[in-house]
């Protein structure tokens, strides 16, 4: 049973920072972070190809968020200069293949339960 466990969500004021972490029960090749706000579709925030540490970001978070790999089974999402529009449930996702072109939720096979991020204005 593949498991992904997120941690690090919480509440912060606009301009603040949070770090999310995700621990996988295996060593996936591609891990990503998605978010979903109420009434909106789930969207990818960032992903990392663990073999090369190549990273990809949504335009809305470029320059503010950074995805990184801890050990082989862990990724982190450093979120800086947070905005109220960043408020959402954040989900870790993984797939046993490369990250190339994997931007949609169906491109990932495994999901965590999510961690809430709330940014107050």
XYZ file of N, CA, C and O in Angstrom, residues 42-117:
304
model
N -8.651 21.251 -8.840
C -7.338 20.981 -8.284
C -6.280 21.371 -9.320
O -6.375 20.982 -10.489
N -5.297 22.134 -8.890
C -4.268 22.609 -9.800
C -2.887 22.272 -9.265
O -2.662 22.256 -8.050
N -1.981 22.030 -10.192
C -0.614 21.742 -9.786
C 0.109 23.033 -9.416
O 0.004 24.045 -10.096
N 0.871 22.939 -8.344
C 1.678 24.057 -7.881
C 3.135 23.875 -8.313
O 3.753 24.796 -8.828
N 3.643 22.670 -8.085
C 5.037 22.388 -8.418
C 5.227 20.871 -8.476
O 4.426 20.119 -7.924
N 6.279 20.461 -9.169
C 6.634 19.045 -9.176
C 8.143 18.917 -9.320
O 8.806 19.865 -9.778
N 8.669 17.769 -8.918
C 10.102 17.546 -8.975
C 10.385 16.136 -9.461
O 9.747 15.170 -9.030
N 11.319 16.048 -10.377
C 11.787 14.769 -10.875
C 12.941 14.374 -9.962
O 14.016 14.973 -10.025
N 12.721 13.394 -9.114
C 13.666 13.116 -8.045
C 14.998 12.583 -8.563
O 16.011 12.723 -7.899
N 15.004 11.998 -9.746
C 16.242 11.444 -10.278
C 17.258 12.540 -10.605
O 18.470 12.347 -10.424
N 16.766 13.684 -11.072
C 17.660 14.774 -11.480
C 17.429 16.051 -10.675
O 18.159 17.021 -10.852
N 16.422 16.033 -9.820
C 15.948 17.202 -9.057
C 15.500 18.336 -9.965
O 15.487 19.502 -9.551
N 15.117 18.024 -11.180
C 14.534 19.026 -12.063
C 13.175 19.439 -11.515
O 12.381 18.580 -11.115
N 12.914 20.726 -11.487
C 11.684 21.235 -10.898
C 10.838 21.988 -11.928
O 11.353 22.503 -12.922
N 9.555 22.023 -11.659
C 8.591 22.722 -12.509
C 7.637 23.479 -11.586
O 7.299 22.978 -10.512
N 7.211 24.657 -12.030
C 6.328 25.479 -11.209
C 5.190 26.065 -12.027
O 5.344 26.397 -13.206
N 4.056 26.238 -11.358
C 2.974 27.005 -11.955
C 3.384 28.475 -11.989
O 4.101 28.945 -11.100
N 2.916 29.188 -12.990
C 3.289 30.599 -13.118
C 2.889 31.404 -11.883
O 3.577 32.348 -11.498
N 1.801 31.016 -11.260
C 1.275 31.777 -10.130
C 2.171 31.721 -8.899
O 2.020 32.548 -7.993
N 3.096 30.760 -8.848
C 3.944 30.633 -7.659
C 5.425 30.785 -7.966
O 6.252 30.734 -7.036
N 5.790 30.956 -9.218
C 7.206 31.101 -9.576
C 7.822 32.274 -8.823
O 7.256 33.354 -8.753
N 8.986 32.021 -8.257
C 9.680 33.065 -7.513
C 9.263 33.154 -6.058
O 9.915 33.833 -5.261
N 8.174 32.474 -5.697
C 7.711 32.510 -4.303
C 7.787 31.136 -3.639
O 8.038 31.044 -2.448
N 7.530 30.090 -4.404
C 7.547 28.730 -3.872
C 8.772 27.988 -4.391
O 9.243 28.249 -5.511
N 9.244 27.047 -3.590
C 10.364 26.211 -4.011
C 10.139 24.782 -3.545
O 9.919 24.549 -2.349
N 10.197 23.854 -4.489
C 10.075 22.440 -4.157
C 11.470 21.844 -4.112
O 12.326 22.163 -4.930
N 11.703 21.000 -3.131
C 13.018 20.396 -2.992
C 12.871 18.979 -2.465
O 11.846 18.612 -1.891
N 13.933 18.224 -2.652
C 13.936 16.846 -2.191
C 14.748 16.739 -0.922
O 15.852 17.270 -0.820
N 14.185 16.049 0.078
C 14.946 15.764 1.272
C 15.703 14.475 1.026
O 16.598 14.413 0.207
N 15.319 13.410 1.691
C 15.902 12.116 1.340
C 15.123 11.560 0.157
O 14.301 12.261 -0.430
N 15.378 10.341 -0.206
C 14.782 9.787 -1.424
C 13.268 9.751 -1.380
O 12.619 9.753 -2.406
N 12.693 9.730 -0.206
C 11.249 9.578 -0.096
C 10.528 10.830 0.375
O 9.330 10.767 0.655
N 11.215 11.952 0.472
C 10.633 13.159 1.053
C 10.818 14.370 0.142
O 11.893 14.558 -0.426
N 9.757 15.136 0.004
C 9.864 16.417 -0.683
C 9.291 17.509 0.204
O 8.425 17.257 1.049
N 9.794 18.706 -0.006
C 9.345 19.864 0.756
C 8.861 20.943 -0.214
O 9.328 21.025 -1.345
N 7.942 21.753 0.273
C 7.488 22.901 -0.501
C 7.640 24.131 0.382
O 6.871 24.315 1.338
N 8.646 24.925 0.093
C 8.858 26.180 0.803
C 7.978 27.238 0.148
O 8.115 27.498 -1.056
N 7.098 27.833 0.920
C 6.165 28.823 0.384
C 6.440 30.169 1.054
O 6.260 30.304 2.273
N 6.883 31.128 0.259
C 7.196 32.455 0.762
C 6.256 33.493 0.169
O 5.595 33.248 -0.848
N 6.227 34.638 0.785
C 5.388 35.757 0.318
C 3.976 35.268 0.010
O 3.424 35.500 -1.075
N 3.399 34.575 0.961
C 2.080 33.980 0.749
C 1.010 35.045 0.587
O 1.069 36.121 1.203
N 0.033 34.726 -0.261
C -1.070 35.627 -0.556
C -2.373 34.950 -0.162
O -2.451 33.714 -0.111
N -3.423 35.718 0.093
C -4.709 35.093 0.424
C -5.173 34.101 -0.640
O -5.788 33.077 -0.297
N -4.848 34.368 -1.885
C -5.269 33.464 -2.958
C -4.489 32.149 -2.953
O -4.820 31.240 -3.715
N -3.479 32.027 -2.117
C -2.782 30.754 -1.955
C -3.515 29.825 -0.993
O -3.152 28.654 -0.850
N -4.542 30.339 -0.326
C -5.300 29.528 0.625
C -5.968 28.380 -0.110
O -6.668 28.582 -1.109
N -5.763 27.171 0.387
C -6.316 25.980 -0.244
C -5.911 24.749 0.551
O -5.087 24.847 1.465
N -6.491 23.623 0.180
C -5.993 22.344 0.663
C -4.862 21.940 -0.277
O -5.049 21.937 -1.501
N -3.731 21.624 0.299
C -2.565 21.243 -0.489
C -2.371 19.732 -0.405
O -2.390 19.149 0.692
N -2.167 19.120 -1.571
C -2.035 17.673 -1.666
C -0.685 17.300 -2.265
O -0.245 17.892 -3.260
N -0.069 16.299 -1.678
C 1.128 15.703 -2.243
C 0.701 14.585 -3.187
O -0.270 13.862 -2.901
N 1.422 14.451 -4.288
C 1.102 13.414 -5.263
C 2.393 12.791 -5.788
O 3.448 13.434 -5.779
N 2.291 11.560 -6.259
C 3.482 10.865 -6.740
C 3.123 9.913 -7.867
O 1.976 9.469 -7.997
N 4.125 9.603 -8.671
C 3.935 8.657 -9.768
C 5.262 7.957 -10.010
O 6.335 8.533 -9.820
N 5.184 6.688 -10.450
C 6.384 5.881 -10.688
C 6.932 6.105 -12.087
O 7.282 5.148 -12.787
N 7.041 7.334 -12.506
C 7.541 7.615 -13.834
C 8.098 9.025 -13.843
O 8.094 9.715 -12.823
N 8.547 9.467 -15.008
C 9.137 10.802 -15.078
C 8.085 11.886 -14.901
O 6.887 11.642 -14.973
N 8.572 13.117 -14.699
C 7.686 14.254 -14.505
C 7.281 14.932 -15.803
O 6.411 15.801 -15.791
N 7.888 14.517 -16.904
C 7.690 15.236 -18.146
C 6.221 15.295 -18.530
O 5.565 14.258 -18.710
N 5.677 16.487 -18.627
C 4.303 16.681 -19.057
C 3.244 16.355 -18.036
O 2.052 16.431 -18.333
N 3.614 16.000 -16.858
C 2.633 15.583 -15.837
C 2.153 16.801 -15.064
O 2.749 17.165 -14.046
N 1.075 17.418 -15.536
C 0.562 18.619 -14.888
C -0.849 18.457 -14.348
O -1.311 19.289 -13.578
N -1.553 17.408 -14.756
C -2.940 17.237 -14.360
C -3.060 16.187 -13.266
O -2.255 15.254 -13.195
N -4.090 16.272 -12.428
C -4.268 15.254 -11.388
C -4.282 13.813 -11.913
O -3.687 12.938 -11.273
N -4.905 13.524 -13.052
C -4.892 12.123 -13.518
C -3.494 11.616 -13.904
O -3.316 10.406 -14.080
N -2.530 12.529 -14.018
C -1.162 12.116 -14.355
C -0.432 11.499 -13.169
O 0.679 10.996 -13.325
N -1.029 11.583 -11.990
C -0.402 11.069 -10.775
C -1.230 9.924 -10.211
O -2.452 9.937 -10.253
N -0.538 8.935 -9.686
C -1.202 7.714 -9.227
C -1.492 7.686 -7.741
O -2.418 6.999 -7.307
N -0.704 8.383 -6.961
C -0.824 8.292 -5.506
C -0.989 9.683 -4.902
O -0.352 10.646 -5.346
N -1.809 9.736 -3.871
C -2.166 11.020 -3.265
C -2.146 10.940 -1.755
O -2.495 9.908 -1.161
N -1.760 12.066 -1.145
C -1.900 12.175 0.288
C -3.282 12.682 0.652
O -4.109 12.956 -0.217
N -3.515 12.822 1.939
C -4.829 13.248 2.435
C -5.019 14.758 2.378
O -6.144 15.241 2.477
N -3.940 15.478 2.253
C -4.044 16.928 2.164
C -3.737 17.624 3.471
O -3.930 17.068 4.557
N -3.263 18.853 3.350
C -3.009 19.698 4.507
C -3.477 21.110 4.175
O -3.230 21.616 3.084
N -4.187 21.723 5.104
C -4.809 23.015 4.838
C -3.818 24.156 5.029
O -3.070 24.192 6.016
N -3.843 25.077 4.080
C -3.077 26.313 4.179
C -4.064 27.474 4.096
O -4.850 27.569 3.144
